[in-house]
PDB file of C-alpha atoms and ligand atoms in Angstrom:
ATOM      1  CA  MET W  24     176.377 186.113  99.909  1.00 52.00           C
ATOM      2  CA  ARG W  25     177.564 185.814  96.321  1.00 66.00           C
ATOM      3  CA  ASN W  26     179.340 188.896  94.974  1.00 91.00           C
ATOM      4  CA  LYS W  27     177.496 190.862  92.354  1.00 98.00           C
ATOM      5  CA  PRO W  28     178.872 190.357  88.823  1.00 98.00           C
ATOM      6  CA  VAL W  29     181.380 192.959  87.664  1.00 98.00           C
ATOM      7  CA  ILE W  30     180.321 194.787  84.506  1.00 98.00           C
ATOM      8  CA  LEU W  31     182.662 196.919  82.450  1.00 98.00           C
ATOM      9  CA  VAL W  32     180.586 199.767  80.992  1.00 98.00           C
ATOM     10  CA  THR W  33     182.645 201.320  78.223  1.00 98.00           C
ATOM     11  CA  ARG W  34     180.811 204.641  77.746  1.00 98.00           C
ATOM     12  CA  LYS W  35     178.834 207.081  79.843  1.00 98.00           C
ATOM     13  CA  LEU W  36     175.237 205.871  80.013  1.00 98.00           C
ATOM     14  CA  PRO W  37     172.005 207.620  81.091  1.00 98.00           C
ATOM     15  CA  GLN W  38     171.663 208.206  84.825  1.00 98.00           C
ATOM     16  CA  ALA W  39     168.753 205.793  85.271  1.00 98.00           C
ATOM     17  CA  VAL W  40     170.717 203.049  83.535  1.00 98.00           C
ATOM     18  CA  GLU W  41     173.820 203.657  85.624  1.00 98.00           C
ATOM     19  CA  GLU W  42     171.648 203.666  88.782  1.00 98.00           C
ATOM     20  CA  ARG W  43     170.242 200.256  87.904  1.00 98.00           C
ATOM     21  CA  LEU W  44     173.759 199.041  87.173  1.00 98.00           C
ATOM     22  CA  GLN W  45     174.920 200.291  90.596  1.00 98.00           C
ATOM     23  CA  ARG W  46     171.970 198.600  92.290  1.00 98.00           C
ATOM     24  CA  ASP W  47     172.303 195.175  90.686  1.00 98.00           C
ATOM     25  CA  TYR W  48     175.956 194.854  89.694  1.00 98.00           C
ATOM     26  CA  GLN W  49     179.444 196.066  90.441  1.00 98.00           C
ATOM     27  CA  PRO W  50     179.885 198.328  87.433  1.00 98.00           C
ATOM     28  CA  ILE W  51     183.120 199.866  86.262  1.00 98.00           C
ATOM     29  CA  LEU W  52     181.781 203.098  84.814  1.00 98.00           C
ATOM     30  CA  ASN W  53     183.396 205.586  82.469  1.00 98.00           C
ATOM     31  CA  PRO W  54     182.254 209.027  83.705  1.00 97.00           C
ATOM     32  CA  SER W  55     184.659 210.856  81.391  1.00 98.00           C
ATOM     33  CA  ASP W  56     183.173 208.962  78.401  1.00 98.00           C
ATOM     34  CA  ARG W  57     186.630 208.550  76.902  1.00 97.00           C
ATOM     35  CA  LEU W  58     186.949 205.999  74.114  1.00 98.00           C
ATOM     36  CA  TYR W  59     189.234 203.157  75.239  1.00 98.00           C
ATOM     37  CA  SER W  60     191.923 201.774  72.983  1.00 98.00           C
ATOM     38  CA  ASP W  61     191.895 198.018  72.335  1.00 98.00           C
ATOM     39  CA  ASP W  62     194.768 197.553  74.777  1.00 98.00           C
ATOM     40  CA  GLU W  63     192.995 199.497  77.530  1.00 98.00           C
ATOM     41  CA  LEU W  64     189.789 197.570  76.929  1.00 98.00           C
ATOM     42  CA  ILE W  65     191.619 194.283  77.320  1.00 98.00           C
ATOM     43  CA  GLU W  66     193.515 195.492  80.373  1.00 98.00           C
ATOM     44  CA  ILE W  67     190.444 196.723  82.276  1.00 98.00           C
ATOM     45  CA  SER W  68     188.550 193.557  81.396  1.00 98.00           C
ATOM     46  CA  ALA W  69     190.694 191.669  83.890  1.00 97.00           C
ATOM     47  CA  GLY W  70     188.276 190.366  86.504  1.00 95.00           C
ATOM     48  CA  VAL W  71     185.060 191.537  84.798  1.00 98.00           C
ATOM     49  CA  ASP W  72     182.199 189.119  84.226  1.00 98.00           C
ATOM     50  CA  ALA W  73     180.680 190.978  81.301  1.00 98.00           C
ATOM     51  CA  ILE W  74     181.210 194.019  79.114  1.00 98.00           C
ATOM     52  CA  MET W  75     178.481 196.464  78.167  1.00 98.00           C
ATOM     53  CA  PRO W  76     179.937 198.251  75.131  1.00 98.00           C
ATOM     54  CA  CYS W  77     178.642 200.463  72.334  1.00 98.00           C
ATOM     55  CA  HIS W  78     179.317 200.224  68.611  1.00 97.00           C
ATOM     56  CA  THR W  79     182.362 202.445  69.239  1.00 98.00           C
ATOM     57  CA  GLU W  80     184.366 199.545  70.690  1.00 98.00           C
ATOM     58  CA  LYS W  81     185.552 197.099  68.060  1.00 98.00           C
ATOM     59  CA  PHE W  82     185.618 193.472  69.152  1.00 98.00           C
ATOM     60  CA  THR W  83     187.666 192.060  66.331  1.00 98.00           C
ATOM     61  CA  ALA W  84     188.786 188.427  66.375  1.00 98.00           C
ATOM     62  CA  ASP W  85     192.124 189.653  67.715  1.00 98.00           C
ATOM     63  CA  VAL W  86     190.552 191.652  70.570  1.00 98.00           C
ATOM     64  CA  ILE W  87     188.281 188.740  71.452  1.00 98.00           C
ATOM     65  CA  ALA W  88     191.224 186.339  71.469  1.00 98.00           C
ATOM     66  CA  ARG W  89     193.028 188.667  73.903  1.00 98.00           C
ATOM     67  CA  LEU W  90     190.064 189.149  76.261  1.00 98.00           C
ATOM     68  CA  PRO W  91     190.610 187.433  79.608  1.00 98.00           C
ATOM     69  CA  ALA W  92     188.726 184.188  80.150  1.00 97.00           C
ATOM     70  CA  ASN W  93     186.583 185.751  82.905  1.00 97.00           C
ATOM     71  CA  VAL W  94     184.527 187.706  80.318  1.00 98.00           C
ATOM     72  CA  ARG W  95     181.340 185.681  79.893  1.00 98.00           C
ATOM     73  CA  ALA W  96     179.250 188.117  77.901  1.00 98.00           C
ATOM     74  CA  ILE W  97     179.233 191.177  75.680  1.00 98.00           C
ATOM     75  CA  ALA W  98     175.855 192.871  76.220  1.00 99.00           C
ATOM     76  CA  ASN W  99     175.818 195.554  73.563  1.00 98.00           C
ATOM     77  CA  PHE W 100     174.198 198.909  74.081  1.00 98.00           C
ATOM     78  CA  SER W 101     173.241 198.907  70.395  1.00 98.00           C
ATOM     79  CA  VAL W 102     171.039 197.085  67.942  1.00 98.00           C
ATOM     80  CA  GLY W 103     173.865 196.778  65.429  1.00 97.00           C
ATOM     81  CA  TYR W 104     176.550 194.281  66.299  1.00 98.00           C
ATOM     82  CA  ASP W 105     178.779 194.467  63.269  1.00 97.00           C
ATOM     83  CA  HIS W 106     181.484 195.813  65.622  1.00 98.00           C
ATOM     84  CA  VAL W 107     181.687 192.351  67.209  1.00 98.00           C
ATOM     85  CA  ASP W 108     183.218 189.356  65.477  1.00 98.00           C
ATOM     86  CA  VAL W 109     180.348 187.103  66.430  1.00 98.00           C
ATOM     87  CA  ALA W 110     182.012 183.927  65.175  1.00 98.00           C
ATOM     88  CA  ALA W 111     185.104 184.605  67.297  1.00 98.00           C
ATOM     89  CA  ALA W 112     182.926 185.328  70.349  1.00 98.00           C
ATOM     90  CA  LYS W 113     180.944 182.141  69.818  1.00 98.00           C
ATOM     91  CA  ALA W 114     184.118 180.101  69.436  1.00 98.00           C
ATOM     92  CA  LYS W 115     185.370 181.484  72.749  1.00 98.00           C
ATOM     93  CA  GLY W 116     182.019 180.799  74.448  1.00 98.00           C
ATOM     94  CA  ILE W 117     181.210 184.503  74.966  1.00 98.00           C
ATOM     95  CA  ILE W 118     177.502 185.331  74.862  1.00 98.00           C
ATOM     96  CA  VAL W 119     176.679 188.371  72.710  1.00 98.00           C
ATOM     97  CA  THR W 120     173.401 190.324  72.893  1.00 98.00           C
ATOM     98  CA  ASN W 121     171.994 193.467  71.258  1.00 98.00           C
ATOM     99  CA  THR W 122     169.073 195.867  71.837  1.00 98.00           C
ATOM    100  CA  PRO W 123     166.508 195.489  69.048  1.00 98.00           C
ATOM    101  CA  ASP W 124     163.031 197.125  68.910  1.00 97.00           C
ATOM    102  CA  VAL W 125     163.674 199.945  71.343  1.00 98.00           C
ATOM    103  CA  LEU W 126     165.362 202.267  68.871  1.00 98.00           C
ATOM    104  CA  SER W 127     163.063 201.774  65.900  1.00 98.00           C
ATOM    105  CA  ASP W 128     160.950 204.906  66.508  1.00 98.00           C
ATOM    106  CA  ALA W 129     163.916 207.208  67.095  1.00 98.00           C
ATOM    107  CA  THR W 130     165.763 205.899  64.042  1.00 98.00           C
ATOM    108  CA  ALA W 131     162.657 206.201  61.888  1.00 98.00           C
ATOM    109  CA  GLU W 132     162.325 209.845  62.955  1.00 98.00           C
ATOM    110  CA  ILE W 133     165.880 210.517  61.815  1.00 98.00           C
ATOM    111  CA  ALA W 134     165.293 208.726  58.493  1.00 99.00           C
ATOM    112  CA  ILE W 135     162.330 211.009  57.815  1.00 99.00           C
ATOM    113  CA  LEU W 136     164.347 214.061  58.879  1.00 98.00           C
ATOM    114  CA  LEU W 137     167.113 213.031  56.461  1.00 99.00           C
ATOM    115  CA  MET W 138     164.639 212.446  53.635  1.00 99.00           C
ATOM    116  CA  LEU W 139     163.064 215.867  54.111  1.00 98.00           C
ATOM    117  CA  GLY W 140     166.430 217.530  54.689  1.00 98.00           C
ATOM    118  CA  ALA W 141     167.778 216.154  51.426  1.00 98.00           C
ATOM    119  CA  ALA W 142     164.596 216.780  49.443  1.00 98.00           C
ATOM    120  CA  ARG W 143     164.118 220.355  50.660  1.00 98.00           C
ATOM    121  CA  ARG W 144     167.794 221.353  50.703  1.00 98.00           C
ATOM    122  CA  ALA W 145     167.772 221.960  54.439  1.00 98.00           C
ATOM    123  CA  SER W 146     171.530 221.859  54.871  1.00 97.00           C
ATOM    124  CA  GLU W 147     172.055 224.429  52.127  1.00 97.00           C
ATOM    125  CA  GLY W 148     169.340 226.663  53.561  1.00 97.00           C
ATOM    126  CA  GLU W 149     170.795 226.462  57.047  1.00 96.00           C
ATOM    127  CA  ARG W 150     174.231 227.381  55.794  1.00 96.00           C
ATOM    128  CA  ILE W 151     172.865 230.381  53.885  1.00 97.00           C
ATOM    129  CA  MET W 152     171.135 231.601  57.044  1.00 98.00           C
ATOM    130  CA  ARG W 153     174.086 231.123  59.355  1.00 98.00           C
ATOM    131  CA  ALA W 154     176.512 232.755  56.933  1.00 98.00           C
ATOM    132  CA  GLY W 155     174.258 235.828  56.679  1.00 98.00           C
ATOM    133  CA  LYS W 156     173.941 235.164  52.938  1.00 98.00           C
ATOM    134  CA  TRP W 157     170.152 235.347  52.668  1.00 98.00           C
ATOM    135  CA  LYS W 158     169.599 238.457  50.572  1.00 97.00           C
ATOM    136  CA  ASP W 159     166.459 237.882  48.527  1.00 97.00           C
ATOM    137  CA  TRP W 160     163.429 235.709  47.966  1.00 97.00           C
ATOM    138  CA  SER W 161     162.077 234.680  44.596  1.00 98.00           C
ATOM    139  CA  PRO W 162     159.996 231.782  43.244  1.00 98.00           C
ATOM    140  CA  ALA W 163     163.232 230.333  41.891  1.00 98.00           C
ATOM    141  CA  PHE W 164     165.022 230.455  45.253  1.00 98.00           C
ATOM    142  CA  MET W 165     165.945 227.185  47.021  1.00 97.00           C
ATOM    143  CA  VAL W 166     163.429 225.092  45.101  1.00 98.00           C
ATOM    144  CA  GLY W 167     163.597 221.464  46.204  1.00 98.00           C
ATOM    145  CA  ARG W 168     161.728 218.220  45.666  1.00 97.00           C
ATOM    146  CA  GLN W 169     158.395 217.240  47.174  1.00 98.00           C
ATOM    147  CA  VAL W 170     158.146 213.733  48.565  1.00 98.00           C
ATOM    148  CA  THR W 171     154.372 213.569  49.007  1.00 98.00           C
ATOM    149  CA  GLU W 172     152.881 210.680  47.010  1.00 98.00           C
ATOM    150  CA  LYS W 173     156.275 209.616  45.624  1.00 98.00           C
ATOM    151  CA  ARG W 174     157.579 206.047  45.828  1.00 99.00           C
ATOM    152  CA  PHE W 175     159.494 205.194  48.998  1.00 99.00           C
ATOM    153  CA  GLY W 176     161.893 202.256  48.626  1.00 99.00           C
ATOM    154  CA  ILE W 177     163.212 200.371  51.628  1.00 99.00           C
ATOM    155  CA  ILE W 178     166.138 197.965  51.729  1.00 98.00           C
ATOM    156  CA  GLY W 179     165.630 195.839  54.837  1.00 98.00           C
ATOM    157  CA  MET W 180     162.045 195.681  56.073  1.00 98.00           C
ATOM    158  CA  GLY W 181     162.858 194.717  59.665  1.00 98.00           C
ATOM    159  CA  ARG W 182     161.691 196.582  62.726  1.00 97.00           C
ATOM    160  CA  VAL W 183     163.107 199.980  61.750  1.00 98.00           C
ATOM    161  CA  GLY W 184     162.122 199.610  58.093  1.00 98.00           C
ATOM    162  CA  GLN W 185     158.527 198.882  59.072  1.00 98.00           C
ATOM    163  CA  VAL W 186     158.264 201.958  61.310  1.00 98.00           C
ATOM    164  CA  VAL W 187     159.819 204.155  58.616  1.00 98.00           C
ATOM    165  CA  ALA W 188     157.284 202.782  56.118  1.00 98.00           C
ATOM    166  CA  GLU W 189     154.492 203.759  58.489  1.00 98.00           C
ATOM    167  CA  ARG W 190     155.830 207.310  58.804  1.00 98.00           C
ATOM    168  CA  ALA W 191     156.306 207.588  55.015  1.00 98.00           C
ATOM    169  CA  ARG W 192     152.689 206.498  54.524  1.00 98.00           C
ATOM    170  CA  GLY W 193     151.831 209.677  56.417  1.00 98.00           C
ATOM    171  CA  PHE W 194     153.161 211.559  53.379  1.00 98.00           C
ATOM    172  CA  GLY W 195     150.976 209.476  51.081  1.00 98.00           C
ATOM    173  CA  MET W 196     154.068 207.672  49.813  1.00 98.00           C
ATOM    174  CA  ASP W 197     153.779 204.390  47.961  1.00 98.00           C
ATOM    175  CA  ILE W 198     155.946 201.841  49.807  1.00 98.00           C
ATOM    176  CA  HIS W 199     158.213 199.411  47.946  1.00 99.00           C
ATOM    177  CA  TYR W 200     160.660 197.125  49.703  1.00 98.00           C
ATOM    178  CA  TYR W 201     163.318 194.500  49.400  1.00 98.00           C
ATOM    179  CA  ASN W 202     163.834 192.071  52.257  1.00 98.00           C
ATOM    180  CA  ARG W 203     165.360 188.620  52.381  1.00 97.00           C
ATOM    181  CA  LYS W 204     161.895 187.317  53.208  1.00 97.00           C
ATOM    182  CA  ARG W 205     158.553 188.731  52.127  1.00 98.00           C
ATOM    183  CA  LEU W 206     156.530 190.026  55.078  1.00 98.00           C
ATOM    184  CA  ASP W 207     153.087 188.677  55.963  1.00 98.00           C
ATOM    185  CA  GLY W 208     150.234 190.795  54.637  1.00 96.00           C
ATOM    186  CA  ASP W 209     149.389 192.303  58.028  1.00 97.00           C
ATOM    187  CA  LEU W 210     152.939 193.655  58.326  1.00 97.00           C
ATOM    188  CA  GLU W 211     153.289 194.478  54.638  1.00 97.00           C
ATOM    189  CA  LYS W 212     150.207 196.727  54.730  1.00 97.00           C
ATOM    190  CA  GLY W 213     149.936 197.029  50.947  1.00 97.00           C
ATOM    191  CA  ALA W 214     153.651 197.667  50.328  1.00 98.00           C
ATOM    192  CA  THR W 215     155.046 196.199  47.119  1.00 98.00           C
ATOM    193  CA  TYR W 216     157.623 193.458  47.642  1.00 98.00           C
ATOM    194  CA  HIS W 217     160.601 193.130  45.304  1.00 98.00           C
ATOM    195  CA  GLU W 218     162.555 189.902  45.267  1.00 98.00           C
ATOM    196  CA  THR W 219     165.872 191.592  44.542  1.00 98.00           C
ATOM    197  CA  VAL W 220     167.469 194.938  45.313  1.00 98.00           C
ATOM    198  CA  GLU W 221     167.851 195.394  41.554  1.00 98.00           C
ATOM    199  CA  ASP W 222     164.073 195.097  41.112  1.00 98.00           C
ATOM    200  CA  LEU W 223     163.416 197.549  43.918  1.00 99.00           C
ATOM    201  CA  LEU W 224     165.757 200.345  42.859  1.00 99.00           C
ATOM    202  CA  PRO W 225     163.927 201.602  39.725  1.00 98.00           C
ATOM    203  CA  ASN W 226     160.847 202.020  41.972  1.00 98.00           C
ATOM    204  CA  ALA W 227     162.487 204.167  44.642  1.00 99.00           C
ATOM    205  CA  ASP W 228     162.122 207.937  44.273  1.00 98.00           C
ATOM    206  CA  VAL W 229     163.399 207.913  47.835  1.00 99.00           C
ATOM    207  CA  LEU W 230     165.597 204.995  48.883  1.00 99.00           C
ATOM    208  CA  SER W 231     166.098 204.348  52.592  1.00 99.00           C
ATOM    209  CA  VAL W 232     168.594 201.768  53.846  1.00 98.00           C
ATOM    210  CA  HIS W 233     167.651 199.700  56.907  1.00 98.00           C
ATOM    211  CA  CYS W 234     169.641 196.491  56.566  1.00 98.00           C
ATOM    212  CA  PRO W 235     172.497 195.497  58.872  1.00 96.00           C
ATOM    213  CA  ALA W 236     176.115 195.659  57.752  1.00 96.00           C
ATOM    214  CA  THR W 237     177.110 192.101  56.903  1.00 96.00           C
ATOM    215  CA  PRO W 238     179.566 190.678  54.379  1.00 96.00           C
ATOM    216  CA  ASP W 239     176.572 190.444  51.990  1.00 96.00           C
ATOM    217  CA  THR W 240     175.550 194.093  52.303  1.00 98.00           C
ATOM    218  CA  MET W 241     178.964 195.796  52.355  1.00 98.00           C
ATOM    219  CA  GLY W 242     179.189 198.153  49.374  1.00 98.00           C
ATOM    220  CA  LEU W 243     175.692 197.107  48.302  1.00 98.00           C
ATOM    221  CA  LEU W 244     174.884 200.521  46.864  1.00 98.00           C
ATOM    222  CA  ASN W 245     177.657 200.645  44.281  1.00 98.00           C
ATOM    223  CA  SER W 246     177.656 202.544  41.005  1.00 98.00           C
ATOM    224  CA  GLU W 247     175.875 199.776  39.068  1.00 98.00           C
ATOM    225  CA  ARG W 248     173.020 199.645  41.562  1.00 98.00           C
ATOM    226  CA  LEU W 249     172.807 203.423  41.999  1.00 98.00           C
ATOM    227  CA  SER W 250     172.417 203.681  38.218  1.00 98.00           C
ATOM    228  CA  LEU W 251     169.189 201.663  38.524  1.00 99.00           C
ATOM    229  CA  LEU W 252     167.515 204.373  40.623  1.00 99.00           C
ATOM    230  CA  PRO W 253     165.150 206.784  38.886  1.00 98.00           C
ATOM    231  CA  ASP W 254     166.970 209.971  37.839  1.00 98.00           C
ATOM    232  CA  GLY W 255     166.893 212.475  40.667  1.00 98.00           C
ATOM    233  CA  ALA W 256     166.260 209.937  43.446  1.00 98.00           C
ATOM    234  CA  ILE W 257     167.021 210.677  47.075  1.00 98.00           C
ATOM    235  CA  VAL W 258     169.179 208.295  49.152  1.00 99.00           C
ATOM    236  CA  VAL W 259     168.849 208.006  52.926  1.00 99.00           C
ATOM    237  CA  ASN W 260     171.097 205.933  55.193  1.00 98.00           C
ATOM    238  CA  THR W 261     170.531 205.426  58.912  1.00 98.00           C
ATOM    239  CA  ALA W 262     171.852 201.835  58.965  1.00 98.00           C
ATOM    240  CA  ARG W 263     175.611 201.553  58.554  1.00 98.00           C
ATOM    241  CA  GLY W 264     178.030 203.428  56.321  1.00 98.00           C
ATOM    242  CA  GLY W 265     179.479 200.211  54.938  1.00 98.00           C
ATOM    243  CA  VAL W 266     176.332 199.533  52.916  1.00 98.00           C
ATOM    244  CA  ILE W 267     177.222 202.441  50.619  1.00 98.00           C
ATOM    245  CA  ASP W 268     180.137 202.730  48.212  1.00 98.00           C
ATOM    246  CA  ASP W 269     181.022 206.362  48.955  1.00 98.00           C
ATOM    247  CA  ASP W 270     182.884 207.038  45.699  1.00 98.00           C
ATOM    248  CA  ALA W 271     179.848 205.841  43.783  1.00 98.00           C
ATOM    249  CA  LEU W 272     177.374 207.926  45.796  1.00 98.00           C
ATOM    250  CA  VAL W 273     179.517 211.055  45.630  1.00 98.00           C
ATOM    251  CA  ALA W 274     179.752 210.628  41.832  1.00 98.00           C
ATOM    252  CA  ALA W 275     175.977 210.137  41.569  1.00 98.00           C
ATOM    253  CA  LEU W 276     175.367 213.246  43.712  1.00 98.00           C
ATOM    254  CA  LYS W 277     177.734 215.264  41.535  1.00 98.00           C
ATOM    255  CA  SER W 278     176.158 214.132  38.281  1.00 98.00           C
ATOM    256  CA  GLY W 279     172.615 214.739  39.578  1.00 98.00           C
ATOM    257  CA  LYS W 280     171.692 211.081  39.102  1.00 98.00           C
ATOM    258  CA  VAL W 281     170.997 211.245  42.826  1.00 98.00           C
ATOM    259  CA  TYR W 282     169.308 214.531  43.674  1.00 98.00           C
ATOM    260  CA  GLY W 283     170.287 214.521  47.313  1.00 98.00           C
ATOM    261  CA  ALA W 284     171.348 212.258  50.136  1.00 98.00           C
ATOM    262  CA  GLY W 285     170.573 212.270  53.841  1.00 98.00           C
ATOM    263  CA  LEU W 286     173.236 210.381  55.768  1.00 98.00           C
ATOM    264  CA  ASP W 287     173.563 209.631  59.479  1.00 98.00           C
ATOM    265  CA  VAL W 288     176.153 206.839  59.268  1.00 98.00           C
ATOM    266  CA  PHE W 289     179.450 206.670  57.428  1.00 98.00           C
ATOM    267  CA  ASN W 290     182.394 204.552  56.462  1.00 98.00           C
ATOM    268  CA  GLY W 291     185.311 205.751  58.571  1.00 98.00           C
ATOM    269  CA  GLU W 292     183.131 207.598  61.087  1.00 98.00           C
ATOM    270  CA  PRO W 293     183.626 209.684  63.050  1.00 97.00           C
ATOM    271  CA  GLU W 294     186.818 211.251  61.779  1.00 97.00           C
ATOM    272  CA  ASN W 295     187.526 209.785  58.378  1.00 98.00           C
ATOM    273  CA  ILE W 296     184.350 210.171  56.412  1.00 98.00           C
ATOM    274  CA  HIS W 297     184.581 210.531  52.644  1.00 98.00           C
ATOM    275  CA  PRO W 298     185.725 214.132  51.969  1.00 98.00           C
ATOM    276  CA  GLY W 299     183.463 214.286  48.916  1.00 98.00           C
ATOM    277  CA  TYR W 300     180.396 214.610  51.146  1.00 98.00           C
ATOM    278  CA  ILE W 301     181.722 217.648  52.963  1.00 95.00           C
ATOM    279  CA  ASP W 302     181.912 219.875  49.903  1.00 92.00           C
ATOM    280  CA  LEU W 303     178.620 218.877  48.330  1.00 97.00           C
ATOM    281  CA  GLU W 304     175.601 221.150  48.799  1.00 95.00           C
ATOM    282  CA  ASN W 305     173.107 218.359  48.176  1.00 97.00           C
ATOM    283  CA  VAL W 306     173.860 216.197  51.203  1.00 98.00           C
ATOM    284  CA  PHE W 307     172.281 216.517  54.611  1.00 98.00           C
ATOM    285  CA  LEU W 308     174.690 215.078  57.162  1.00 98.00           C
ATOM    286  CA  LEU W 309     174.151 214.029  60.770  1.00 98.00           C
ATOM    287  CA  PRO W 310     176.676 212.464  63.198  1.00 98.00           C
ATOM    288  CA  HIS W 311     175.169 208.998  63.845  1.00 98.00           C
ATOM    289  CA  ILE W 312     172.325 210.193  66.057  1.00 98.00           C
ATOM    290  CA  GLY W 313     169.552 207.865  64.856  1.00 98.00           C
ATOM    291  CA  SER W 314     168.920 206.508  68.340  1.00 98.00           C
ATOM    292  CA  ALA W 315     169.990 209.598  70.273  1.00 98.00           C
ATOM    293  CA  THR W 316     166.863 210.501  72.211  1.00 98.00           C
ATOM    294  CA  GLU W 317     166.500 210.456  75.991  1.00 98.00           C
ATOM    295  CA  GLU W 318     163.712 207.872  75.813  1.00 98.00           C
ATOM    296  CA  THR W 319     165.609 205.565  73.509  1.00 98.00           C
ATOM    297  CA  ARG W 320     168.920 205.791  75.309  1.00 98.00           C
ATOM    298  CA  ASP W 321     167.186 204.736  78.551  1.00 98.00           C
ATOM    299  CA  ALA W 322     165.360 201.932  76.764  1.00 98.00           C
ATOM    300  CA  MET W 323     168.568 200.663  75.148  1.00 98.00           C
ATOM    301  CA  GLY W 324     170.291 200.552  78.530  1.00 98.00           C
ATOM    302  CA  PHE W 325     167.395 198.750  80.198  1.00 98.00           C
ATOM    303  CA  ARG W 326     167.221 196.240  77.375  1.00 98.00           C
ATOM    304  CA  ALA W 327     170.963 195.542  77.648  1.00 98.00           C
ATOM    305  CA  LEU W 328     170.518 195.141  81.415  1.00 98.00           C
ATOM    306  CA  ASP W 329     167.587 192.767  80.927  1.00 98.00           C
ATOM    307  CA  ASN W 330     169.935 190.653  78.840  1.00 98.00           C
ATOM    308  CA  LEU W 331     172.607 190.733  81.543  1.00 98.00           C
ATOM    309  CA  ASP W 332     170.023 189.881  84.214  1.00 98.00           C
ATOM    310  CA  ALA W 333     169.012 186.816  82.211  1.00 98.00           C
ATOM    311  CA  ILE W 334     172.609 185.731  81.673  1.00 98.00           C
ATOM    312  CA  PHE W 335     173.525 186.009  85.344  1.00 98.00           C
ATOM    313  CA  SER W 336     170.371 184.258  86.493  1.00 98.00           C
ATOM    314  CA  GLY W 337     171.197 181.342  84.207  1.00 97.00           C
ATOM    315  CA  ALA W 338     168.395 182.062  81.712  1.00 98.00           C
ATOM    316  CA  GLU W 339     168.608 182.536  77.963  1.00 98.00           C
ATOM    317  CA  PRO W 340     168.907 186.276  77.180  1.00 98.00           C
ATOM    318  CA  ARG W 341     166.112 187.539  74.947  1.00 98.00           C
ATOM    319  CA  ASP W 342     168.406 189.227  72.441  1.00 98.00           C
ATOM    320  CA  ARG W 343     171.177 186.710  72.062  1.00 98.00           C
ATOM    321  CA  VAL W 344     173.033 186.978  68.761  1.00 98.00           C
ATOM    322  CA  ALA W 345     175.905 184.643  69.688  1.00 96.00           C
TER     323      ALA W 345
HETATM  324  C1  DGY B   7     172.860 200.984  67.072  1.00 62.11           C
HETATM  325  O1  DGY B   7     172.246 200.723  68.109  1.00 62.11           O
HETATM  326  O2  DGY B   7     173.285 200.097  66.330  1.00 62.11           O
HETATM  327  C2  DGY B   7     173.093 202.408  66.750  1.00 62.11           C
HETATM  328  O3  DGY B   7     173.708 202.556  65.524  1.00 62.11           O
HETATM  329  C3  DGY B   7     173.907 203.086  67.817  1.00 62.11           C
HETATM  330  O4  DGY B   7     174.985 202.294  68.128  1.00 62.11           O
END
């Protein structure tokens, strides 16, 4: 009987996912959930048929070049794959897959939480409570912004963007979006399409970012573009930190050009995020937990396994990106 393929699983995964891995493969698990260095990753890849990593492992061109030839696939436990140099993987004949669709609902929930948190000063309120500093109530106390019936601007109307739009419609918000391609009417559902980001921005009382991090979107929200937002807009990011120029956003938050920001993803995360965010009252910060629900974590694992199953049965994996 043919040996089961060996899969290097870089992080601790949900029990049901690890059980399926144990049943169908020879997994090398990481019960301590320790983040491997590049050198360790390369060393323990000796003899593995595929790697099932998260966005925390960086497959740069250098790492890919040093991976042993036995590695046939990188089946990401993530929808984003900006942590993988896809061109280098392709050149080396390594199949790369991701996990789209299954985290759209969870990420949309976090985008709405961030919007409301920023608009209603949730972080500030929480800190007042926890510090025992709540001494009085008055009509002037902790007054925030209402989002109901405001304009909700979306950069990147893919799967997550579309679910977020649906949730925002629940607040009576008027949806505007920029996407590389205009959506068909049945998906657009009355949203207003803008052909450029520059056209979208003046129409976004709340701006939510849902595009991937690519060379084209890095630093997309710079000071020139932020200046196009209506005064007092709210900025939400659940996509990737790289899409935002942090100096520019911090300056806009300080000047009041941007009323508040809700951020789940950061340049330099987890340990080197822009210090400007930490001191500001008007930012609502979360530690990259857009997809962190029990349901979604299971679904991400199963989707990554479906891709591996296809690869090892000689079929084309559904979510191949390289
Ligand atoms: C994703 O799937 O891309 C999320 O950001 C978690 O990695």
